[in-house]
CSV table of C-alpha atoms in Angstrom, one decimal:
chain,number,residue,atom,x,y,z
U,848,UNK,CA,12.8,7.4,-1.6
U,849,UNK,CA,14.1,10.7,-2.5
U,850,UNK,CA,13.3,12.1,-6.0
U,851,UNK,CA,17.1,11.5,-7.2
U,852,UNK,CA,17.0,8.0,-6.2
U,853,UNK,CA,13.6,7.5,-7.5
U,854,UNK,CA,14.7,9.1,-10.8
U,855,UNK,CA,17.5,6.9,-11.0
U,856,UNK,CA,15.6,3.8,-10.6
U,857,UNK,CA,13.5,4.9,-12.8
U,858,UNK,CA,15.8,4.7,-15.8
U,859,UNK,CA,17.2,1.9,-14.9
U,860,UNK,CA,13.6,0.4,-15.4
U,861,UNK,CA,12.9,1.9,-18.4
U,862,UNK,CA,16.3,0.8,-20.2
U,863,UNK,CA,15.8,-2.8,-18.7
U,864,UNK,CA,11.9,-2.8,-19.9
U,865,UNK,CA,11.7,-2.1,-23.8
U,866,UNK,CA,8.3,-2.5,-23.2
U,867,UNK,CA,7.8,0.5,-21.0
U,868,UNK,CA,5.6,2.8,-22.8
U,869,UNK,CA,7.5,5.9,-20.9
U,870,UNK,CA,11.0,4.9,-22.5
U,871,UNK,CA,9.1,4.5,-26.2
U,872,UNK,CA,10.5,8.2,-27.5
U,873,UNK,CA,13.9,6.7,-27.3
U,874,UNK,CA,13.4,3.9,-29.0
U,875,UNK,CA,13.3,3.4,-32.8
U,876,UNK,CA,10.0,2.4,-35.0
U,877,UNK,CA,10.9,-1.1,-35.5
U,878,UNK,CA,11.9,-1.6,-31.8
U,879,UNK,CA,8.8,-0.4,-30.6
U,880,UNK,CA,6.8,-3.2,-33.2
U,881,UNK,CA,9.2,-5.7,-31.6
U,882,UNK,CA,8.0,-4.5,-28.6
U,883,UNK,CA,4.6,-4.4,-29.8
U,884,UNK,CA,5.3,-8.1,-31.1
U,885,UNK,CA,6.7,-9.2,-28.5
U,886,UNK,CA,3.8,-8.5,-26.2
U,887,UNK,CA,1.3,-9.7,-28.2
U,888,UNK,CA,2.8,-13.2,-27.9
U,889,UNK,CA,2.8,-12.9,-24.3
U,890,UNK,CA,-0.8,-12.0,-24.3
U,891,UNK,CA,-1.9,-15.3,-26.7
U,892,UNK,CA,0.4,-17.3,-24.5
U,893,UNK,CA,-1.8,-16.0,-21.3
U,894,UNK,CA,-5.0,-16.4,-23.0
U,895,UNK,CA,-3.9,-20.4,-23.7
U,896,UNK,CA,-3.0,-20.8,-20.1
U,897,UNK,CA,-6.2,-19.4,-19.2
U,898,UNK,CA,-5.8,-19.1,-15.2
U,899,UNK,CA,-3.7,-16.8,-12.9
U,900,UNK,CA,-3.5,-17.2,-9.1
U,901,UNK,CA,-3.0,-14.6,-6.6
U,902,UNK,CA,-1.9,-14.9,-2.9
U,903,UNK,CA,-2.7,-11.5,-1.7
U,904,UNK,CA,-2.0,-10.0,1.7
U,905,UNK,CA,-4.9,-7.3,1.5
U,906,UNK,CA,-7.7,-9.5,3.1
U,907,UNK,CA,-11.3,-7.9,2.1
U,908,UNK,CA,-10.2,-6.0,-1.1
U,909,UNK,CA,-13.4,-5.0,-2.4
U,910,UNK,CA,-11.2,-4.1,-5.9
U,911,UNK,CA,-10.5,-8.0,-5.6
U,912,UNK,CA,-14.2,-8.8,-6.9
U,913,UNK,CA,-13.9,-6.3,-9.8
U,914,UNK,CA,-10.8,-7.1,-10.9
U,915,UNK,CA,-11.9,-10.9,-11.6
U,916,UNK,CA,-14.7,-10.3,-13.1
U,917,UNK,CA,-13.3,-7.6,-15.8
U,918,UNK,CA,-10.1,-9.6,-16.8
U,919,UNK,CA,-11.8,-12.3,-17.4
U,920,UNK,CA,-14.0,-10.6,-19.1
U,921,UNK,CA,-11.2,-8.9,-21.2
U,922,UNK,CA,-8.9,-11.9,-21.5
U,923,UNK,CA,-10.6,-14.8,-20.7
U,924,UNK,CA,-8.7,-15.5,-18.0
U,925,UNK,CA,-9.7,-16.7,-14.4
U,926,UNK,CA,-8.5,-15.3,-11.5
U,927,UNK,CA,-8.3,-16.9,-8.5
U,928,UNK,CA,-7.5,-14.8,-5.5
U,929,UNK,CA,-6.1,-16.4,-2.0
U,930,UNK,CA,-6.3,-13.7,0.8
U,931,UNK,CA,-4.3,-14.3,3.9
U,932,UNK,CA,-2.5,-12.2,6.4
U,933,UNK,CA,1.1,-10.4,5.2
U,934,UNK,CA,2.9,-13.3,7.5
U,935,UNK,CA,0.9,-16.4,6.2
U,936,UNK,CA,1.0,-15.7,2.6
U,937,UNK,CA,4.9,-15.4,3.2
U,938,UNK,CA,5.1,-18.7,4.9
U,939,UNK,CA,2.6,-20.3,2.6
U,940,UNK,CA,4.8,-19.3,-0.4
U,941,UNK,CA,8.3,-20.4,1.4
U,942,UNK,CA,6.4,-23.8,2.0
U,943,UNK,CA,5.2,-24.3,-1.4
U,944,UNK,CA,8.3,-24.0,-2.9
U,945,UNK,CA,10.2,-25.9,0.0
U,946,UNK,CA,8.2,-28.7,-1.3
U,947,UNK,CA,8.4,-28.1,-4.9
U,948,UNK,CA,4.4,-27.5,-4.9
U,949,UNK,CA,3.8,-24.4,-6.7
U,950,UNK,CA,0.6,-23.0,-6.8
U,951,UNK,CA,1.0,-18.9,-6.7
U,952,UNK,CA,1.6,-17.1,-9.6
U,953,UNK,CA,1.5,-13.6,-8.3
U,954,UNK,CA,2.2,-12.3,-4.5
U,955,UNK,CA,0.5,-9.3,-3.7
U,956,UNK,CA,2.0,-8.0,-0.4
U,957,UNK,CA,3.0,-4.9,1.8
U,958,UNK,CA,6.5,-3.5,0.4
U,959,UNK,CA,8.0,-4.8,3.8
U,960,UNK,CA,6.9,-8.4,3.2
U,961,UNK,CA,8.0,-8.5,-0.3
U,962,UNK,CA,10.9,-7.2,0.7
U,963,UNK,CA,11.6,-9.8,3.2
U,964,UNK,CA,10.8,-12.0,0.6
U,965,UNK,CA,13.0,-11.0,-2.0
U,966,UNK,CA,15.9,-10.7,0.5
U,967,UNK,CA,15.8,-13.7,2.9
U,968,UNK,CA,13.3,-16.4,1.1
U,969,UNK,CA,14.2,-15.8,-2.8
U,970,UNK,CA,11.0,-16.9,-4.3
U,971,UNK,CA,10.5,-14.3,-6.8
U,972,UNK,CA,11.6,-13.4,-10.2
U,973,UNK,CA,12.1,-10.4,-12.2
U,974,UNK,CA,8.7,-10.0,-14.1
U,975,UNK,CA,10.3,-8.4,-17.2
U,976,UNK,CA,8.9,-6.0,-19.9
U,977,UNK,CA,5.4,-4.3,-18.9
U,978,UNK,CA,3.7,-2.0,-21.6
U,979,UNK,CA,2.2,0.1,-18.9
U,980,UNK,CA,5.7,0.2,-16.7
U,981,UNK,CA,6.2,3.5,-17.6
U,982,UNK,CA,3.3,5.4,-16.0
U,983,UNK,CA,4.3,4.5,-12.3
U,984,UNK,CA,4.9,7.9,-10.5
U,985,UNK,CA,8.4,8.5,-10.2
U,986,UNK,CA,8.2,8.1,-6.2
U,987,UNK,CA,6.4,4.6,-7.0
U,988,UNK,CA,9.5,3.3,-9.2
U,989,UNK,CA,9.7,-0.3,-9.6
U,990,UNK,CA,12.9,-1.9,-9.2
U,991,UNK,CA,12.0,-5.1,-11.5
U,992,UNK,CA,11.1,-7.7,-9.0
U,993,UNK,CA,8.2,-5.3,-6.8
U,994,UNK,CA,5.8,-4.0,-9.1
U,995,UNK,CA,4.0,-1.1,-7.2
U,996,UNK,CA,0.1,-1.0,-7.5
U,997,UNK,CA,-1.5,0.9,-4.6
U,998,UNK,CA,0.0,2.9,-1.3
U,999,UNK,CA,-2.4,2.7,1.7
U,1000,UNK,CA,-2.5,6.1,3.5
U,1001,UNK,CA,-3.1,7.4,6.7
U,1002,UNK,CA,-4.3,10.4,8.7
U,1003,UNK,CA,-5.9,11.6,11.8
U,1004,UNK,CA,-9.8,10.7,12.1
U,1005,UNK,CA,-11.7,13.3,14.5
U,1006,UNK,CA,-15.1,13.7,15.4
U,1007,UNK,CA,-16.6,16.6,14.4
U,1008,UNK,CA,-18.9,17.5,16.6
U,1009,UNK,CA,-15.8,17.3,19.4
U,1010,UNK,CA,-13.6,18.7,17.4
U,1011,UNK,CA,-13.5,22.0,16.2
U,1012,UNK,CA,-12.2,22.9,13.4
U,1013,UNK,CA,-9.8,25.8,14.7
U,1014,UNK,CA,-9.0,23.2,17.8
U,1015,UNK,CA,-8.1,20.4,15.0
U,1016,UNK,CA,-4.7,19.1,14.7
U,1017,UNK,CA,-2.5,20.8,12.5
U,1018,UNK,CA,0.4,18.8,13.2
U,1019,UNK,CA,1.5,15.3,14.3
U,1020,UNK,CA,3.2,16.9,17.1
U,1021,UNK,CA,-0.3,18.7,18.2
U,1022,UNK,CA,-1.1,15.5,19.2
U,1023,UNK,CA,1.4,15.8,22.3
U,1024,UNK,CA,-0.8,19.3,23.5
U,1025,UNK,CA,-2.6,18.6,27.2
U,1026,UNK,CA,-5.7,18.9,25.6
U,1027,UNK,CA,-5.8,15.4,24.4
U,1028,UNK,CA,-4.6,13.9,26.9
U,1029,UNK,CA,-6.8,10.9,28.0
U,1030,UNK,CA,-8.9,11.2,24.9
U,1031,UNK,CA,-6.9,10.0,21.9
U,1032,UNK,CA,-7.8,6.2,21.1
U,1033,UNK,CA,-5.3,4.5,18.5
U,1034,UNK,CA,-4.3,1.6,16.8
U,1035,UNK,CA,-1.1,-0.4,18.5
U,1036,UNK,CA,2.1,1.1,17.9
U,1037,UNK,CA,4.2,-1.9,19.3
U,1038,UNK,CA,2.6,-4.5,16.6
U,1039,UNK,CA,2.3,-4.4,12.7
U,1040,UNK,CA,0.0,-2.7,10.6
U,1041,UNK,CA,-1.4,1.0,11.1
U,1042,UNK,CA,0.4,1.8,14.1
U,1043,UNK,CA,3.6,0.1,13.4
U,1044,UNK,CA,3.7,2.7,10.6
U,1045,UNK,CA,3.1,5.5,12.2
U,1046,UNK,CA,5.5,5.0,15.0
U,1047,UNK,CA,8.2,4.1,12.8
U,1048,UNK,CA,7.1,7.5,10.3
U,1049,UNK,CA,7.0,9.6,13.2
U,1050,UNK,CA,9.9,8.6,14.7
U,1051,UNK,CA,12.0,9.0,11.8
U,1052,UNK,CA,10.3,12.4,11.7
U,1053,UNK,CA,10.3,13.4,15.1
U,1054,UNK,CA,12.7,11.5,17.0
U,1055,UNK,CA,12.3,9.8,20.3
U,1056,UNK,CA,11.5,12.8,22.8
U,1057,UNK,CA,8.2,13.1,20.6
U,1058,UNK,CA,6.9,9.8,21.1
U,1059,UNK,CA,8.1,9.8,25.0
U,1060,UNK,CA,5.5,13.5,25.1
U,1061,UNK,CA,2.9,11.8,23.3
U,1062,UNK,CA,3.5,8.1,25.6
U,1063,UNK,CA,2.0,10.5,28.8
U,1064,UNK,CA,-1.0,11.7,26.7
U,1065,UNK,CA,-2.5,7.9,28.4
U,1066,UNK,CA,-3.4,6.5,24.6
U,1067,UNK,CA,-6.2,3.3,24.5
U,1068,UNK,CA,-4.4,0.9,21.9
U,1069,UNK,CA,-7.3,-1.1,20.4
U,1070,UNK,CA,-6.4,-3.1,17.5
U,1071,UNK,CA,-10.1,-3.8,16.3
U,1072,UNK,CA,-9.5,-1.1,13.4
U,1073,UNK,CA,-13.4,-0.6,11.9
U,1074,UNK,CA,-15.0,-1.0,15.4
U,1075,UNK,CA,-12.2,1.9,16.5
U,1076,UNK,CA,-13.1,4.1,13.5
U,1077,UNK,CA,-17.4,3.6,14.5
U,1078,UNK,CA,-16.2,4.8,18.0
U,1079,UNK,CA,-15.0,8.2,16.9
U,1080,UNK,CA,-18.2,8.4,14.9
U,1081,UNK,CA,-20.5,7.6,18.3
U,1082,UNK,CA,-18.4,10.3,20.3
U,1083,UNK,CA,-16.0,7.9,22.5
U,1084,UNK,CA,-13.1,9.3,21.8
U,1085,UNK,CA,-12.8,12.5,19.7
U,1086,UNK,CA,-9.8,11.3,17.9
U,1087,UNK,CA,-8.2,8.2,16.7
U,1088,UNK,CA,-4.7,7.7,15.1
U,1089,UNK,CA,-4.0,6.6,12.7
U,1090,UNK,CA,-6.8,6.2,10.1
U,1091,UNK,CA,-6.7,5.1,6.5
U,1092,UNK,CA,-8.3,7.1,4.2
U,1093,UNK,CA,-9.9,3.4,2.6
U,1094,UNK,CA,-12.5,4.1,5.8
U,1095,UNK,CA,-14.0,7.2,4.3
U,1096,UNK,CA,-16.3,5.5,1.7
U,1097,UNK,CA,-17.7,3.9,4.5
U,1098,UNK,CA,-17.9,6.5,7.4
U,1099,UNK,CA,-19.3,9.1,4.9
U,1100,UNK,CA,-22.5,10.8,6.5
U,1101,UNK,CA,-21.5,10.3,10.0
U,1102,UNK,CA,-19.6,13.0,12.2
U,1103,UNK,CA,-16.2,12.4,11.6
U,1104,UNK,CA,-13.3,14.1,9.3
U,1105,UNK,CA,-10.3,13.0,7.7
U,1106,UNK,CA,-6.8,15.3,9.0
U,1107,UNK,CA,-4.3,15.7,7.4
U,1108,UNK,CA,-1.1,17.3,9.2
U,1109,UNK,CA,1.3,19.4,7.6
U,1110,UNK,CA,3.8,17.3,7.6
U,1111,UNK,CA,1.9,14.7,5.5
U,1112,UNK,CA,0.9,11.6,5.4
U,1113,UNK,CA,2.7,8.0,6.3
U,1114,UNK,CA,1.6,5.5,3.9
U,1115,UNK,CA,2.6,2.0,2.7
U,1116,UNK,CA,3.3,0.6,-0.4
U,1117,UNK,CA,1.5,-2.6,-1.9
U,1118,UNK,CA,3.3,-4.4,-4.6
U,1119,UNK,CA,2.8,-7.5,-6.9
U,1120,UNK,CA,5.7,-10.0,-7.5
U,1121,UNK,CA,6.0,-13.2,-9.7
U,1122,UNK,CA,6.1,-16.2,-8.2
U,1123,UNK,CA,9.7,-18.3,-9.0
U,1124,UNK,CA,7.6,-21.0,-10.8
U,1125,UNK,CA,4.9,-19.6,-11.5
U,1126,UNK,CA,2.6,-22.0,-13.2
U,1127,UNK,CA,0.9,-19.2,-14.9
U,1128,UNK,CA,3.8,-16.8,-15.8
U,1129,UNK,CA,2.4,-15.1,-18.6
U,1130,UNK,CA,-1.0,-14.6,-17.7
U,1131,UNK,CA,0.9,-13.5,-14.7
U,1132,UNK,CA,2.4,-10.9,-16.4
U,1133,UNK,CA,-0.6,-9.6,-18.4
U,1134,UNK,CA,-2.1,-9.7,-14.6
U,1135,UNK,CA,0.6,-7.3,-13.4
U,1136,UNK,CA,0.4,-5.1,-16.3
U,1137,UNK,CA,-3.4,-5.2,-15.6
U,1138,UNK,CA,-2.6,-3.6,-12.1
U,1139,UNK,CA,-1.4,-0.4,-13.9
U,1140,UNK,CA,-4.4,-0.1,-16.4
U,1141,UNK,CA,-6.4,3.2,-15.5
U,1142,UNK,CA,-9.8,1.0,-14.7
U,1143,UNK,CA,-8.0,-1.0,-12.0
U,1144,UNK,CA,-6.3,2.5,-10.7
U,1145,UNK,CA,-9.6,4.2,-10.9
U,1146,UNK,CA,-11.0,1.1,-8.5
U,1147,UNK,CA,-8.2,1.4,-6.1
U,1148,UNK,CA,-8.8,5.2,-6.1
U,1149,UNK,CA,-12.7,5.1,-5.5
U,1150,UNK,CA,-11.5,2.4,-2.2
U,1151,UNK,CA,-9.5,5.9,-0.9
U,1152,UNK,CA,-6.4,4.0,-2.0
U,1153,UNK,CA,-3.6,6.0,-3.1
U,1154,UNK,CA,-2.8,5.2,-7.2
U,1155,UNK,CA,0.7,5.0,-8.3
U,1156,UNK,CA,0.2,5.9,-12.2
U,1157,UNK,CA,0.5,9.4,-13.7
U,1158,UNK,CA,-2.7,8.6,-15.5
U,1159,UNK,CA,-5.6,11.1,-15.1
U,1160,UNK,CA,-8.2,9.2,-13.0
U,1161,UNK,CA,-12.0,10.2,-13.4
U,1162,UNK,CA,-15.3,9.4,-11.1
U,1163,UNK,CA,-13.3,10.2,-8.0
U,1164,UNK,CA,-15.2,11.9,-4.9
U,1165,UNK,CA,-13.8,15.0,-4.7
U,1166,UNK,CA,-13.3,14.8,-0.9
U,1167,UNK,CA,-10.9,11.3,-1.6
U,1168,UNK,CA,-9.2,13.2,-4.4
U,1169,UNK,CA,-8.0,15.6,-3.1
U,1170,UNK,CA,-6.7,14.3,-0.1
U,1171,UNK,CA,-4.5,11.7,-2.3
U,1172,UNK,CA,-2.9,14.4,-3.7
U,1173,UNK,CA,-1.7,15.0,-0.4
U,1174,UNK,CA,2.3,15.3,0.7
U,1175,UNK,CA,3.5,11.6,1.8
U,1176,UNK,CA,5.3,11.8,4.7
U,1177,UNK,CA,7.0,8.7,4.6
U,1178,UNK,CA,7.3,4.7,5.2
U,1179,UNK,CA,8.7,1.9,7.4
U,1180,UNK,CA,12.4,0.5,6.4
U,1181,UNK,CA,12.2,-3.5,6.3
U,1182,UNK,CA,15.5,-3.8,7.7
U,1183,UNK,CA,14.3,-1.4,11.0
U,1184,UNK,CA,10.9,-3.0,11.3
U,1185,UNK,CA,11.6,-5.2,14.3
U,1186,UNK,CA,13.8,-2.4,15.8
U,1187,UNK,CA,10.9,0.4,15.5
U,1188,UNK,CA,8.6,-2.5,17.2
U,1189,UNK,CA,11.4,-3.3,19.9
U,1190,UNK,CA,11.5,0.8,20.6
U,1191,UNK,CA,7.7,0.9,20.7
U,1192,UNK,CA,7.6,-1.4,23.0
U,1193,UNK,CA,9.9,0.1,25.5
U,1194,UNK,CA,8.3,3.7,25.1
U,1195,UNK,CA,4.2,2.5,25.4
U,1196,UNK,CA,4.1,0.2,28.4
């Protein structure tokens, strides 16, 4: 999203949320204690309903554990988290409500999925007023119904001791030099996830003649991510494409470094939605609003997750930090997903 649109969207969120602590110069002392008012009553109406339920797409999320135990710590409200793959928490949802069985109260999905969602299964509604709306970065605008919370982001992962640092990568299109041919190992271009992004980025980026050099470099697609990452580290393969920066708490202390092109870095977006009848709907929306507090940023952060908040985050490792303020270089398009798969197809046989 470019930086007008994103501005754009912004305001439009900020007049439609009075709750949005970002649009609170413009408004007037007794329409900020209405504000004020009217969010405490959503809070008490939470607290009585005493449960939320999430159906999350991001399977493993260590943040999941600590963000259970500190809202209901803080609210005294349970959370009870379902984690599925992007595709069965779609259909789950679509199923549910097919039926009239609703159990979810919050989706927390890829921007693609919810997307899809919003467009072809209707299932979500706008989530309304947020007191913490306003901190979202203005290329993480929210456009009411997706509520960004964390951007997964992804680099080159080389081994050090193979790599050197003045034979490194400097650019996505380094990739393509003779060098590496024969000795890059990647996740799969031609399915989702990872390498469905970085196609798709790249191409955008690069157009088609790029991806037809790199297609002769003979890449190993392996779609067993963690196992991929531990194999740069033993010295199979001296680089693997593309890496999210979430693997460097865990690699840390072995021989491998984190690259990041000049181009930047792709990335997706993760969002939270509300659930069209939701049985939970305002402790779904103090959940939501939760998302954005600087503790749960902080967590997502400390994962090498990117945060979408303006907020000053603290107790980061330096090395994570600073990569995250790397440039983004850009994301998939939901309505070209299946195209950018169909391409990789034809180009990686």
């Amino acid at each position: 999203m470019s930086n007008n649109n994103a501005t754009r969207h912004g305001s439009i969120t900020r007049r439609s949320a009075l709750l949005g602590l970002a649009g609170s110069a413009l408004l007037t002392a007794s329409e900020m204690a209405r504000a004020q008012d009217q969010w405490s009553t959503i809070v008490a109406a939470a607290k009585k309903e005493g449960h939320v339920v999430i159906y999350s797409a991001f399977v493993g999320l260590a943040a999941h554990q600590d963000l259970k135990k500190d809202f209901a710590s803080k609210f005294g409200i349970t959370v009870d988290i379902l984690e599925a793959r992007a595709s069965e928490v779609r259909e789950r949802i679509r199923v549910e409500h097919a039926a009239g069985r609703y159990a979810a109260d919050v989706s927390e999905n890829g921007r693609t999925t919810t997307t899809l969602q919003i467009s072809e299964d209707k299932v979500f509604d706008p989530f309304g007023p947020l007191p913490k709306l306003g901190n979202l970065k203005p290329e993480f605008s929210s456009d009411g119904m997706r509520l960004p919370i964390f951007a997964i982001i992804y680099g080159i992962l080389a081994n050090s001791q193979l790599v050197k640092p003045a034979d490194e990568p400097k650019s996505w299109a380094d990739l393509t030099d003779p060098r590496w041919k024969g000795k890059i190992l990647s996740d799969d271009f031609r399915a989702l996830g990872g390498g469905g992004v970085l196609f798709s980025v790249l191409e955008d980026h690069f157009g088609q003649d790029f991806h037809k050099k790199l297609a002769q470099q003979d890449i190993k697609f392996s779609r067993e991510i963690p196992a991929n990452e531990r194999r740069i580290a033993r010295g199979e393969y001296p680089i693997y494409i593309p890496d999210s920066l979430t693997a460097a708490p865990t690699l840390k202390g072995l021989p491998v470094k984190f690259l990041v092109p000049k181009e930047g870095l792709p990335y997706v977006g993760y969002d939270l939605a509300l659930v069209k009848n939701a049985p939970h709907p305002n402790a779904a929306r103090v959940l939501m609003n939760y998302y954005l507090d600087k503790h749960m940023q902080e967590v997502f952060a400390r994962l090498g997750l990117l945060p979408v908040t303006t907020e000053t985050l603290t107790n980061i490792d330096p090395t994570i930090a600073e990569i995250q303020k790397s440039k983004l270089l850009g994301t998939t398009d939901p309505t070209r997903m299946n195209q950018m798969l169909s391409l990789a197809k034809q180009i990686y046989q």
